Amino acid sequence: KVVAVIMVGGPTKGTRFRPLSFNTPEPLFALAGQPMVHHTISACKRIKNLAQIFLIGFYEEREFALYASSISSELRVPVRYLKEDKPHGSAGGLYYFRDIIMEDSPSHIFLLNCDVCCNFPLPDMLEAHMRYGGMGTLLVIKVSAESANQFGELVADQVTNELLHYTEKPETFVSDLINCGVYVFTPEIFDAIQDVSSHRQDRANLRLMSSFEALQSATRSLPKDFVRLDQDILSPLAGKKQLYTYETTDFWEQIKTPGISLKCSGLYLAQFRYTSPHLLASGDGTENATIVGDVYIHPSAKVHPTAKIGPNVSISANVRIAAGVRLISCIILDDVEIQENAVVLHSIVGWKSSLGKWSRVQAEGDYNAKLGVTILGEAVTVEDEVVVINSIVLPHKTLNVSVQEEIIL
Ligand code: GDD
């Protein structure tokens, strides 16, 4: 048997996702019309002999427990939310729930970061992992040398694929091969995490005995149950024939800002062509709007037949789109109203917002630039004929004059 664990983190991580994370936890933010974690869960479904999927995080119990039960019945796969009382780090969180994770005595454990967007080649990774015969296999990818330092940089043996060297977010360049945040382990990973925390305890005790000054520094160091997978496990175990790499050449992104999430929404929509074509709008039939490229429209949304939509557009529940509206490369969240002849381009429109007649909400579409995608928070009103360009608007604002390159607080 195999189990999968998805690390969803907690509310503190969501700050970089503002203004879209005020009311919705980042893992439940809709990409291609489905919560971010939905894509990870569907990918896990492709693993043979999958017994359980666990979501581990420190978000409120209620919201995630509810989501876990609804996705369990929707995808017919058991999903359970395990809530930490406080953050334990990416490896500490896994260790904290080891007894529950090991209940069915799985032979392998997948571990996935929730904030990555890729095609998750999990069955291929498992096959490679069994061939290598190590304790763990990491999904890795080549990125540009300039962007590599935002991730774990690593060196792998070109023949055996063994992980030879690992440094988390180094200041000086090591390698353009990086850690994708997707792993498969044997249950020995729990012993490795246990070792880190008992060594840390020993060192703390030693310092305690030596001097008062040392005592102060010991209390400043990390608590013994806080273990980071990258720095505390991957770095020290590199080059010890226990960790191996599996390289993907397909798409991969870390979903760290709302701007990137628009790009990821497009990547997942494109993937639907192969995995879930029924979710893509077809535009067939006389009463339907004109559809261009990959588009998702929630069944409860009302779209006027003279509207033109796509490519890369995702429209959530209860959205109303009036005559003559043009939508290109955008995410329209629940309960938004877009009135006659408005245009939305390279933007995310927050829940319950309303765009007036002939208004324009747009950006250049540079996903990595701070204002490269226009973002309207929840319940923003853009009045008739107002133009919003390359801007971020916080929730509950009303715009009655046009703005450009602004953050409206
Ligand atoms: N449950 C729980 N508890 N989850 C956590 C905790 C915790 O205490 N701390 C982090 N996480 C989750 C995050 O939500 C995220 O999904 C994942 O663990 C990794 O988060 P970080 O440890 O903050 O690392 P990062 O996102 O900056 O970078 C990691 O991922 C990159 C790939 O996306 C590193 O492993 C990098 O090397 C890697 O390139």
CSV table of C-alpha atoms and ligand atoms in Angstrom, one decimal:
chain,number,residue,atom,x,y,z
A,1,LYS,CA,0.0,0.0,0.0
A,2,VAL,CA,0.9,3.6,-0.6
A,3,VAL,CA,-0.2,6.8,1.2
A,4,ALA,CA,0.2,10.4,0.1
A,5,VAL,CA,0.7,13.4,2.4
A,6,ILE,CA,0.1,17.0,1.2
A,7,MET,CA,1.6,19.8,3.3
A,8,VAL,CA,-0.9,22.6,3.3
A,9,GLY,CA,0.9,24.9,5.8
A,10,GLY,CA,-1.1,27.5,7.7
A,11,PRO,CA,-2.4,31.0,7.8
A,12,THR,CA,1.0,32.7,8.2
A,13,LYS,CA,2.2,31.5,4.8
A,14,GLY,CA,-0.8,33.0,3.1
A,15,THR,CA,0.4,36.6,3.6
A,16,ARG,CA,2.3,36.6,0.3
A,17,PHE,CA,-1.0,35.7,-1.4
A,18,ARG,CA,-2.7,39.0,-0.3
A,19,PRO,CA,-5.2,40.4,-1.0
A,20,LEU,CA,-6.6,37.0,-2.0
A,21,SER,CA,-5.9,35.2,1.2
A,22,PHE,CA,-7.9,37.3,3.7
A,23,ASN,CA,-10.8,35.0,3.7
A,24,THR,CA,-9.7,32.0,1.7
A,25,PRO,CA,-6.7,29.8,2.7
A,26,GLU,CA,-4.2,29.7,-0.2
A,27,PRO,CA,-4.6,25.9,-0.7
A,28,LEU,CA,-8.3,26.4,-1.4
A,29,PHE,CA,-7.8,29.3,-3.9
A,30,ALA,CA,-9.4,28.3,-7.3
A,31,LEU,CA,-7.1,27.5,-10.2
A,32,ALA,CA,-8.8,26.4,-13.4
A,33,GLY,CA,-12.0,26.5,-11.4
A,34,GLN,CA,-10.8,23.9,-8.8
A,35,PRO,CA,-9.1,24.6,-5.4
A,36,MET,CA,-5.3,24.5,-5.7
A,37,VAL,CA,-5.1,21.3,-3.6
A,38,HIS,CA,-7.7,19.6,-5.8
A,39,HIS,CA,-5.1,19.3,-8.6
A,40,THR,CA,-2.6,17.7,-6.2
A,41,ILE,CA,-5.3,15.3,-4.9
A,42,SER,CA,-6.4,14.3,-8.4
A,43,ALA,CA,-2.7,13.6,-9.2
A,44,CYS,CA,-2.4,11.3,-6.2
A,45,LYS,CA,-5.4,9.3,-7.4
A,46,ARG,CA,-3.2,8.0,-10.3
A,47,ILE,CA,-0.9,6.2,-7.8
A,48,LYS,CA,-1.5,2.4,-7.8
A,49,ASN,CA,-2.6,0.9,-4.4
A,50,LEU,CA,-3.2,4.3,-2.9
A,51,ALA,CA,-4.9,3.8,0.5
A,52,GLN,CA,-5.2,7.3,1.9
A,53,ILE,CA,-4.4,11.0,1.3
A,54,PHE,CA,-3.6,13.1,4.3
A,55,LEU,CA,-3.6,16.9,4.3
A,56,ILE,CA,-1.4,18.2,7.1
A,57,GLY,CA,-1.5,21.8,8.2
A,58,PHE,CA,-2.3,24.3,10.9
A,59,TYR,CA,-5.3,26.0,9.4
A,60,GLU,CA,-8.6,25.9,11.4
A,61,GLU,CA,-10.0,22.3,11.6
A,62,ARG,CA,-13.5,23.2,10.3
A,63,GLU,CA,-12.8,24.5,6.8
A,64,PHE,CA,-10.3,21.8,5.8
A,65,ALA,CA,-12.2,18.9,7.4
A,66,LEU,CA,-15.3,20.0,5.4
A,67,TYR,CA,-13.2,20.3,2.2
A,68,ALA,CA,-11.6,16.8,2.9
A,69,SER,CA,-15.0,15.2,3.2
A,70,SER,CA,-16.5,16.8,0.1
A,71,ILE,CA,-13.4,16.0,-2.1
A,72,SER,CA,-13.4,12.4,-0.7
A,73,SER,CA,-16.9,11.8,-2.0
A,74,GLU,CA,-16.3,13.8,-5.2
A,75,LEU,CA,-13.2,11.9,-6.3
A,76,ARG,CA,-14.0,8.7,-4.4
A,77,VAL,CA,-10.6,8.6,-2.6
A,78,PRO,CA,-10.2,8.8,1.2
A,79,VAL,CA,-8.9,12.3,2.2
A,80,ARG,CA,-8.3,13.3,5.8
A,81,TYR,CA,-7.2,16.6,7.3
A,82,LEU,CA,-4.7,16.4,10.2
A,83,LYS,CA,-4.3,19.6,12.1
A,84,GLU,CA,-1.1,20.5,13.9
A,85,ASP,CA,-1.4,22.5,17.1
A,86,LYS,CA,1.5,24.6,15.9
A,87,PRO,CA,3.9,24.6,12.9
A,88,HIS,CA,6.4,21.7,13.1
A,89,GLY,CA,8.2,22.4,9.8
A,90,SER,CA,7.9,20.4,6.6
A,91,ALA,CA,9.4,17.2,8.1
A,92,GLY,CA,8.3,17.7,11.7
A,93,GLY,CA,4.7,17.9,10.6
A,94,LEU,CA,5.0,14.5,8.9
A,95,TYR,CA,6.7,13.0,12.0
A,96,TYR,CA,4.1,14.4,14.3
A,97,PHE,CA,1.4,12.3,12.7
A,98,ARG,CA,3.6,9.2,12.0
A,99,ASP,CA,1.3,6.8,13.9
A,100,ILE,CA,-1.8,7.8,11.9
A,101,ILE,CA,0.2,7.8,8.6
A,102,MET,CA,1.6,4.3,9.3
A,103,GLU,CA,-1.8,2.8,10.4
A,104,ASP,CA,-2.2,0.8,7.2
A,105,SER,CA,1.6,-0.1,7.2
A,106,PRO,CA,2.3,1.6,3.8
A,107,SER,CA,5.4,0.6,2.0
A,108,HIS,CA,5.8,4.1,0.5
A,109,ILE,CA,4.8,7.6,1.4
A,110,PHE,CA,4.5,10.4,-1.1
A,111,LEU,CA,5.0,13.9,0.3
A,112,LEU,CA,3.9,16.9,-1.7
A,113,ASN,CA,4.0,20.6,-1.2
A,114,CYS,CA,0.6,22.1,-1.8
A,115,ASP,CA,1.9,25.3,-3.4
A,116,VAL,CA,3.4,23.7,-6.5
A,117,CYS,CA,1.8,23.4,-10.0
A,118,CYS,CA,3.1,20.6,-12.2
A,119,ASN,CA,1.8,17.4,-13.9
A,120,PHE,CA,3.0,15.3,-10.9
A,121,PRO,CA,4.5,12.2,-12.6
A,122,LEU,CA,4.0,10.2,-9.4
A,123,PRO,CA,3.7,6.6,-10.8
A,124,ASP,CA,6.9,7.2,-12.8
A,125,MET,CA,8.7,8.6,-9.7
A,126,LEU,CA,7.6,5.5,-7.7
A,127,GLU,CA,8.9,3.2,-10.3
A,128,ALA,CA,12.3,5.0,-10.5
A,129,HIS,CA,12.4,5.1,-6.7
A,130,MET,CA,12.1,1.3,-6.5
A,131,ARG,CA,14.8,0.9,-9.0
A,132,TYR,CA,17.2,3.2,-7.1
A,133,GLY,CA,16.5,1.3,-3.8
A,134,GLY,CA,17.1,4.4,-1.6
A,135,MET,CA,15.1,5.9,1.3
A,136,GLY,CA,13.8,8.8,-0.8
A,137,THR,CA,13.4,10.2,-4.3
A,138,LEU,CA,12.9,13.9,-5.1
A,139,LEU,CA,11.3,15.3,-8.2
A,140,VAL,CA,13.8,17.9,-9.7
A,141,ILE,CA,13.8,20.3,-12.6
A,142,LYS,CA,16.2,22.6,-14.4
A,143,VAL,CA,15.3,26.3,-14.2
A,144,SER,CA,17.1,29.4,-15.3
A,145,ALA,CA,20.3,30.1,-13.3
A,146,GLU,CA,18.9,33.5,-12.2
A,147,SER,CA,15.8,32.0,-10.6
A,148,ALA,CA,17.4,29.0,-9.0
A,149,ASN,CA,18.3,30.7,-5.7
A,150,GLN,CA,14.7,30.9,-4.7
A,151,PHE,CA,14.7,27.1,-4.3
A,152,GLY,CA,16.7,24.2,-3.0
A,153,GLU,CA,19.6,23.8,-5.4
A,154,LEU,CA,21.2,20.4,-5.9
A,155,VAL,CA,23.7,18.3,-7.7
A,156,ALA,CA,22.9,14.8,-8.8
A,157,ASP,CA,25.0,11.9,-10.2
A,158,GLN,CA,24.4,11.9,-14.0
A,159,VAL,CA,24.5,8.1,-14.2
A,160,THR,CA,23.0,6.8,-10.9
A,161,ASN,CA,20.8,9.9,-10.3
A,162,GLU,CA,22.0,9.9,-6.6
A,163,LEU,CA,21.6,13.2,-4.8
A,164,LEU,CA,25.2,14.3,-4.2
A,165,HIS,CA,24.8,17.8,-2.8
A,166,TYR,CA,21.9,19.9,-1.6
A,167,THR,CA,21.7,23.5,-0.4
A,168,GLU,CA,18.5,25.4,0.4
A,169,LYS,CA,18.2,28.8,-1.3
A,170,PRO,CA,22.0,29.4,-1.5
A,171,GLU,CA,23.4,32.9,-1.7
A,172,THR,CA,25.9,31.9,-4.3
A,173,PHE,CA,25.0,29.8,-7.3
A,174,VAL,CA,25.4,26.0,-6.9
A,175,SER,CA,23.3,24.5,-9.7
A,176,ASP,CA,20.3,25.2,-11.9
A,177,LEU,CA,18.8,21.9,-10.9
A,178,ILE,CA,16.2,22.5,-8.2
A,179,ASN,CA,13.9,20.7,-5.7
A,180,CYS,CA,10.3,20.6,-6.9
A,181,GLY,CA,8.8,19.9,-3.4
A,182,VAL,CA,7.5,16.5,-4.4
A,183,TYR,CA,9.0,13.3,-2.8
A,184,VAL,CA,8.5,9.6,-2.3
A,185,PHE,CA,9.9,7.9,0.8
A,186,THR,CA,10.1,4.6,2.5
A,187,PRO,CA,9.0,4.6,6.2
A,188,GLU,CA,12.7,4.9,7.2
A,189,ILE,CA,12.2,8.7,6.7
A,190,PHE,CA,10.6,8.7,10.2
A,191,ASP,CA,13.9,7.4,11.7
A,192,ALA,CA,15.8,10.1,9.9
A,193,ILE,CA,13.6,12.8,11.3
A,194,GLN,CA,13.7,11.2,14.8
A,195,ASP,CA,17.6,11.4,14.6
A,196,VAL,CA,17.5,15.1,13.8
A,197,SER,CA,15.3,15.9,16.7
A,198,SER,CA,17.2,13.7,19.2
A,199,HIS,CA,20.6,15.2,18.1
A,200,ARG,CA,19.1,18.6,18.6
A,201,GLN,CA,18.0,17.7,22.1
A,202,ASP,CA,21.5,16.4,22.9
A,203,ARG,CA,23.2,19.5,21.7
A,204,ALA,CA,20.8,21.7,23.7
A,205,ASN,CA,21.5,19.7,26.8
A,206,LEU,CA,25.3,20.0,26.3
A,207,ARG,CA,25.0,23.8,25.9
A,208,LEU,CA,22.8,23.9,29.0
A,209,MET,CA,25.5,22.4,31.1
A,210,SER,CA,28.4,24.5,29.7
A,211,SER,CA,27.4,28.1,30.5
A,212,PHE,CA,24.7,30.7,31.0
A,213,GLU,CA,25.5,32.3,27.7
A,214,ALA,CA,25.2,29.0,25.9
A,215,LEU,CA,21.9,28.5,27.6
A,216,GLN,CA,20.7,31.7,26.0
A,217,SER,CA,21.7,30.6,22.5
A,218,ALA,CA,20.1,27.2,23.0
A,219,THR,CA,16.8,28.7,23.7
A,220,ARG,CA,17.2,30.8,20.6
A,221,SER,CA,17.8,27.7,18.4
A,222,LEU,CA,15.0,25.7,16.9
A,223,PRO,CA,12.7,23.6,19.1
A,224,LYS,CA,13.5,19.9,18.9
A,225,ASP,CA,10.2,18.9,17.3
A,226,PHE,CA,10.6,21.6,14.5
A,227,VAL,CA,12.4,19.8,11.6
A,228,ARG,CA,12.8,21.2,8.1
A,229,LEU,CA,12.9,18.6,5.3
A,230,ASP,CA,15.3,20.5,3.2
A,231,GLN,CA,18.0,21.9,5.6
A,232,ASP,CA,17.7,19.2,8.2
A,233,ILE,CA,17.2,16.0,6.2
A,234,LEU,CA,18.1,16.5,2.5
A,235,SER,CA,21.4,18.4,3.1
A,236,PRO,CA,23.0,16.1,5.6
A,237,LEU,CA,21.8,12.9,3.8
A,238,ALA,CA,23.1,14.0,0.3
A,239,GLY,CA,25.9,11.8,-1.0
A,240,LYS,CA,25.1,8.9,1.4
A,241,LYS,CA,23.4,6.7,-1.1
A,242,GLN,CA,20.0,7.2,0.5
A,243,LEU,CA,18.5,9.9,-1.7
A,244,TYR,CA,17.9,10.0,-5.4
A,245,THR,CA,16.4,12.3,-8.0
A,246,TYR,CA,13.9,12.0,-10.7
A,247,GLU,CA,14.0,14.9,-13.3
A,248,THR,CA,10.9,16.2,-15.0
A,249,THR,CA,11.1,18.2,-18.3
A,250,ASP,CA,7.4,19.0,-18.2
A,251,PHE,CA,5.9,22.2,-16.6
A,252,TRP,CA,6.6,23.2,-13.0
A,253,GLU,CA,5.9,26.4,-11.0
A,254,GLN,CA,5.9,27.4,-7.4
A,255,ILE,CA,2.5,29.2,-6.7
A,256,LYS,CA,3.9,31.9,-4.6
A,257,THR,CA,2.0,35.0,-5.7
A,258,PRO,CA,-1.4,35.8,-7.2
A,259,GLY,CA,0.2,36.7,-10.5
A,260,ILE,CA,1.8,33.2,-10.8
A,261,SER,CA,-1.5,31.7,-9.9
A,262,LEU,CA,-3.0,33.1,-13.1
A,263,LYS,CA,-0.2,31.4,-15.1
A,264,CYS,CA,-0.8,28.1,-13.2
A,265,SER,CA,-4.6,28.3,-13.9
A,266,GLY,CA,-3.7,28.4,-17.6
A,267,LEU,CA,-1.3,25.4,-17.2
A,268,TYR,CA,-4.0,23.4,-15.5
A,269,LEU,CA,-6.7,24.3,-18.0
A,270,ALA,CA,-4.3,23.1,-20.8
A,271,GLN,CA,-3.8,19.9,-18.9
A,272,PHE,CA,-7.6,19.4,-18.7
A,273,ARG,CA,-7.5,18.7,-22.5
A,274,TYR,CA,-5.9,15.4,-21.6
A,275,THR,CA,-7.2,14.7,-18.1
A,276,SER,CA,-10.7,16.2,-17.8
A,277,PRO,CA,-11.9,17.5,-21.2
A,278,HIS,CA,-15.5,17.6,-19.9
A,279,LEU,CA,-14.5,20.5,-17.6
A,280,LEU,CA,-13.6,22.7,-20.6
A,281,ALA,CA,-16.2,25.0,-22.1
A,282,SER,CA,-16.9,24.1,-25.8
A,283,GLY,CA,-19.0,27.0,-27.0
A,284,ASP,CA,-21.3,24.7,-29.0
A,285,GLY,CA,-24.9,25.5,-29.3
A,286,THR,CA,-26.6,28.8,-30.3
A,287,GLU,CA,-27.3,30.1,-26.8
A,288,ASN,CA,-23.6,29.9,-25.8
A,289,ALA,CA,-20.9,32.6,-25.8
A,290,THR,CA,-17.9,32.5,-28.2
A,291,ILE,CA,-15.2,30.5,-26.6
A,292,VAL,CA,-11.5,30.9,-27.5
A,293,GLY,CA,-8.9,28.3,-26.3
A,294,ASP,CA,-9.0,26.8,-22.8
A,295,VAL,CA,-11.9,28.1,-20.7
A,296,TYR,CA,-13.6,26.8,-17.5
A,297,ILE,CA,-17.2,28.0,-16.7
A,298,HIS,CA,-18.9,26.8,-13.6
A,299,PRO,CA,-22.3,25.3,-14.3
A,300,SER,CA,-24.1,27.9,-12.2
A,301,ALA,CA,-22.5,30.9,-14.0
A,302,LYS,CA,-24.7,32.9,-16.4
A,303,VAL,CA,-22.9,34.1,-19.5
A,304,HIS,CA,-24.6,36.2,-22.2
A,305,PRO,CA,-24.4,34.6,-25.7
A,306,THR,CA,-22.8,37.8,-27.2
A,307,ALA,CA,-19.8,37.6,-24.7
A,308,LYS,CA,-16.4,36.4,-26.0
A,309,ILE,CA,-14.3,34.4,-23.6
A,310,GLY,CA,-10.7,33.0,-23.6
A,311,PRO,CA,-8.1,31.9,-23.8
A,312,ASN,CA,-7.1,31.0,-20.2
A,313,VAL,CA,-10.2,32.1,-18.5
A,314,SER,CA,-11.8,30.5,-15.4
A,315,ILE,CA,-15.2,31.5,-14.2
A,316,SER,CA,-16.4,30.4,-10.8
A,317,ALA,CA,-19.8,29.8,-9.3
A,318,ASN,CA,-22.8,32.3,-9.7
A,319,VAL,CA,-20.9,34.7,-11.9
A,320,ARG,CA,-23.0,36.9,-14.2
A,321,ILE,CA,-21.6,38.1,-17.4
A,322,ALA,CA,-23.6,40.6,-19.5
A,323,ALA,CA,-23.8,41.2,-23.3
A,324,GLY,CA,-20.7,42.2,-25.2
A,325,VAL,CA,-18.2,41.4,-22.4
A,326,ARG,CA,-14.7,40.4,-23.4
A,327,LEU,CA,-12.6,38.2,-21.0
A,328,ILE,CA,-9.0,37.2,-21.8
A,329,SER,CA,-6.5,35.5,-19.4
A,330,CYS,CA,-8.3,36.0,-16.1
A,331,ILE,CA,-9.7,34.3,-13.0
A,332,ILE,CA,-13.2,35.5,-12.1
A,333,LEU,CA,-14.1,34.3,-8.6
A,334,ASP,CA,-17.5,33.4,-7.1
A,335,ASP,CA,-20.5,35.8,-7.3
A,336,VAL,CA,-18.9,38.5,-9.5
A,337,GLU,CA,-21.0,40.6,-11.8
A,338,ILE,CA,-19.6,42.0,-15.0
A,339,GLN,CA,-21.9,44.4,-16.9
A,340,GLU,CA,-22.3,45.2,-20.6
A,341,ASN,CA,-19.2,45.7,-22.7
A,342,ALA,CA,-16.7,45.5,-19.9
A,343,VAL,CA,-13.2,44.1,-20.7
A,344,VAL,CA,-11.0,42.0,-18.4
A,345,LEU,CA,-7.4,41.1,-19.4
A,346,HIS,CA,-4.6,39.5,-17.4
A,347,SER,CA,-6.4,40.0,-14.1
A,348,ILE,CA,-8.0,38.3,-11.1
A,349,VAL,CA,-11.4,39.6,-10.0
A,350,GLY,CA,-12.2,38.8,-6.3
A,351,TRP,CA,-15.4,37.3,-4.9
A,352,LYS,CA,-18.6,39.5,-5.1
A,353,SER,CA,-16.8,42.2,-7.1
A,354,SER,CA,-18.8,44.2,-9.7
A,355,LEU,CA,-17.5,45.8,-12.9
A,356,GLY,CA,-19.6,48.5,-14.5
A,357,LYS,CA,-20.5,49.0,-18.1
A,358,TRP,CA,-17.7,49.7,-20.5
A,359,SER,CA,-15.1,49.4,-17.7
A,360,ARG,CA,-11.7,47.9,-18.3
A,361,VAL,CA,-9.6,45.9,-15.8
A,362,GLN,CA,-6.3,44.9,-17.3
A,363,ALA,CA,-2.5,44.4,-17.0
A,364,GLU,CA,0.5,43.6,-19.2
A,365,GLY,CA,0.5,40.0,-18.1
A,366,ASP,CA,4.0,39.8,-16.8
A,367,TYR,CA,3.4,37.1,-14.2
A,368,ASN,CA,6.6,37.7,-12.3
A,369,ALA,CA,6.3,41.5,-12.0
A,370,LYS,CA,4.7,43.0,-8.9
A,371,LEU,CA,1.9,44.7,-10.8
A,372,GLY,CA,2.1,42.5,-13.9
A,373,VAL,CA,-1.4,41.1,-13.2
A,374,THR,CA,-4.2,43.4,-11.9
A,375,ILE,CA,-5.9,42.0,-8.8
A,376,LEU,CA,-9.2,43.1,-7.3
A,377,GLY,CA,-9.8,41.8,-3.8
A,378,GLU,CA,-13.2,40.7,-2.5
A,379,ALA,CA,-16.2,43.0,-3.1
A,380,VAL,CA,-14.5,45.7,-5.1
A,381,THR,CA,-16.7,47.9,-7.2
A,382,VAL,CA,-15.4,49.4,-10.5
A,383,GLU,CA,-17.9,52.0,-11.8
A,384,ASP,CA,-19.0,52.4,-15.4
A,385,GLU,CA,-16.3,53.4,-17.9
A,386,VAL,CA,-13.5,53.3,-15.2
A,387,VAL,CA,-10.1,51.8,-16.4
A,388,VAL,CA,-7.9,49.9,-13.9
A,389,ILE,CA,-4.4,49.1,-15.3
A,390,ASN,CA,-1.5,47.2,-13.6
A,391,SER,CA,-3.0,47.7,-10.1
A,392,ILE,CA,-3.8,45.9,-6.9
A,393,VAL,CA,-7.0,46.9,-5.1
A,394,LEU,CA,-7.7,45.8,-1.6
A,395,PRO,CA,-11.2,44.4,-0.6
A,396,HIS,CA,-14.3,46.5,-0.4
A,397,LYS,CA,-13.0,49.5,-2.4
A,398,THR,CA,-15.0,51.5,-4.9
A,399,LEU,CA,-13.2,52.9,-7.9
A,400,ASN,CA,-14.9,55.8,-9.5
A,401,VAL,CA,-11.8,57.2,-11.3
A,402,SER,CA,-9.3,55.4,-13.5
A,403,VAL,CA,-6.0,54.2,-11.9
A,404,GLN,CA,-2.7,52.9,-13.3
A,405,GLU,CA,0.3,51.3,-11.5
A,406,GLU,CA,-1.3,51.7,-8.1
A,407,ILE,CA,-1.9,49.7,-5.0
A,408,ILE,CA,-5.2,50.9,-3.6
A,409,LEU,CA,-5.2,50.3,0.2
B,1,GDD,N1,1.8,21.3,7.9
B,1,GDD,C1,2.8,22.1,7.7
B,1,GDD,N2,3.5,22.5,8.9
B,1,GDD,N3,3.3,22.5,6.5
B,1,GDD,C2,4.3,23.2,6.5
B,1,GDD,C3,5.1,23.7,7.6
B,1,GDD,C4,4.6,23.3,8.9
B,1,GDD,O1,5.1,23.6,9.9
B,1,GDD,N4,6.1,24.5,7.1
B,1,GDD,C5,6.0,24.5,5.8
B,1,GDD,N5,5.0,23.7,5.4
B,1,GDD,C6,4.6,23.4,4.0
B,1,GDD,C7,4.3,24.6,3.1
B,1,GDD,O2,2.9,24.9,3.1
B,1,GDD,C8,4.7,24.2,1.8
B,1,GDD,O3,3.7,23.4,1.1
B,1,GDD,C9,5.9,23.2,2.1
B,1,GDD,O4,5.7,22.8,3.4
B,1,GDD,C10,7.3,23.8,2.0
B,1,GDD,O5,7.3,25.0,2.6
B,1,GDD,P1,8.6,25.7,3.2
B,1,GDD,O6,9.3,24.8,4.1
B,1,GDD,O7,8.3,27.1,3.6
B,1,GDD,O8,9.6,25.8,1.9
B,1,GDD,P2,9.5,26.7,0.5
B,1,GDD,O9,8.1,26.6,0.0
B,1,GDD,O10,10.1,28.0,0.7
B,1,GDD,O11,10.5,25.8,-0.4
B,1,GDD,C11,10.4,24.5,-0.4
B,1,GDD,O12,9.7,24.1,-1.6
B,1,GDD,C12,10.4,24.4,-2.9
B,1,GDD,C13,9.6,23.9,-4.0
B,1,GDD,O13,8.4,24.6,-4.1
B,1,GDD,C14,11.8,23.9,-0.4
B,1,GDD,O14,11.8,22.5,-0.2
B,1,GDD,C15,12.6,24.2,-1.7
B,1,GDD,O15,13.8,23.5,-1.7
B,1,GDD,C16,11.8,23.8,-2.9
B,1,GDD,O16,12.5,24.2,-4.1
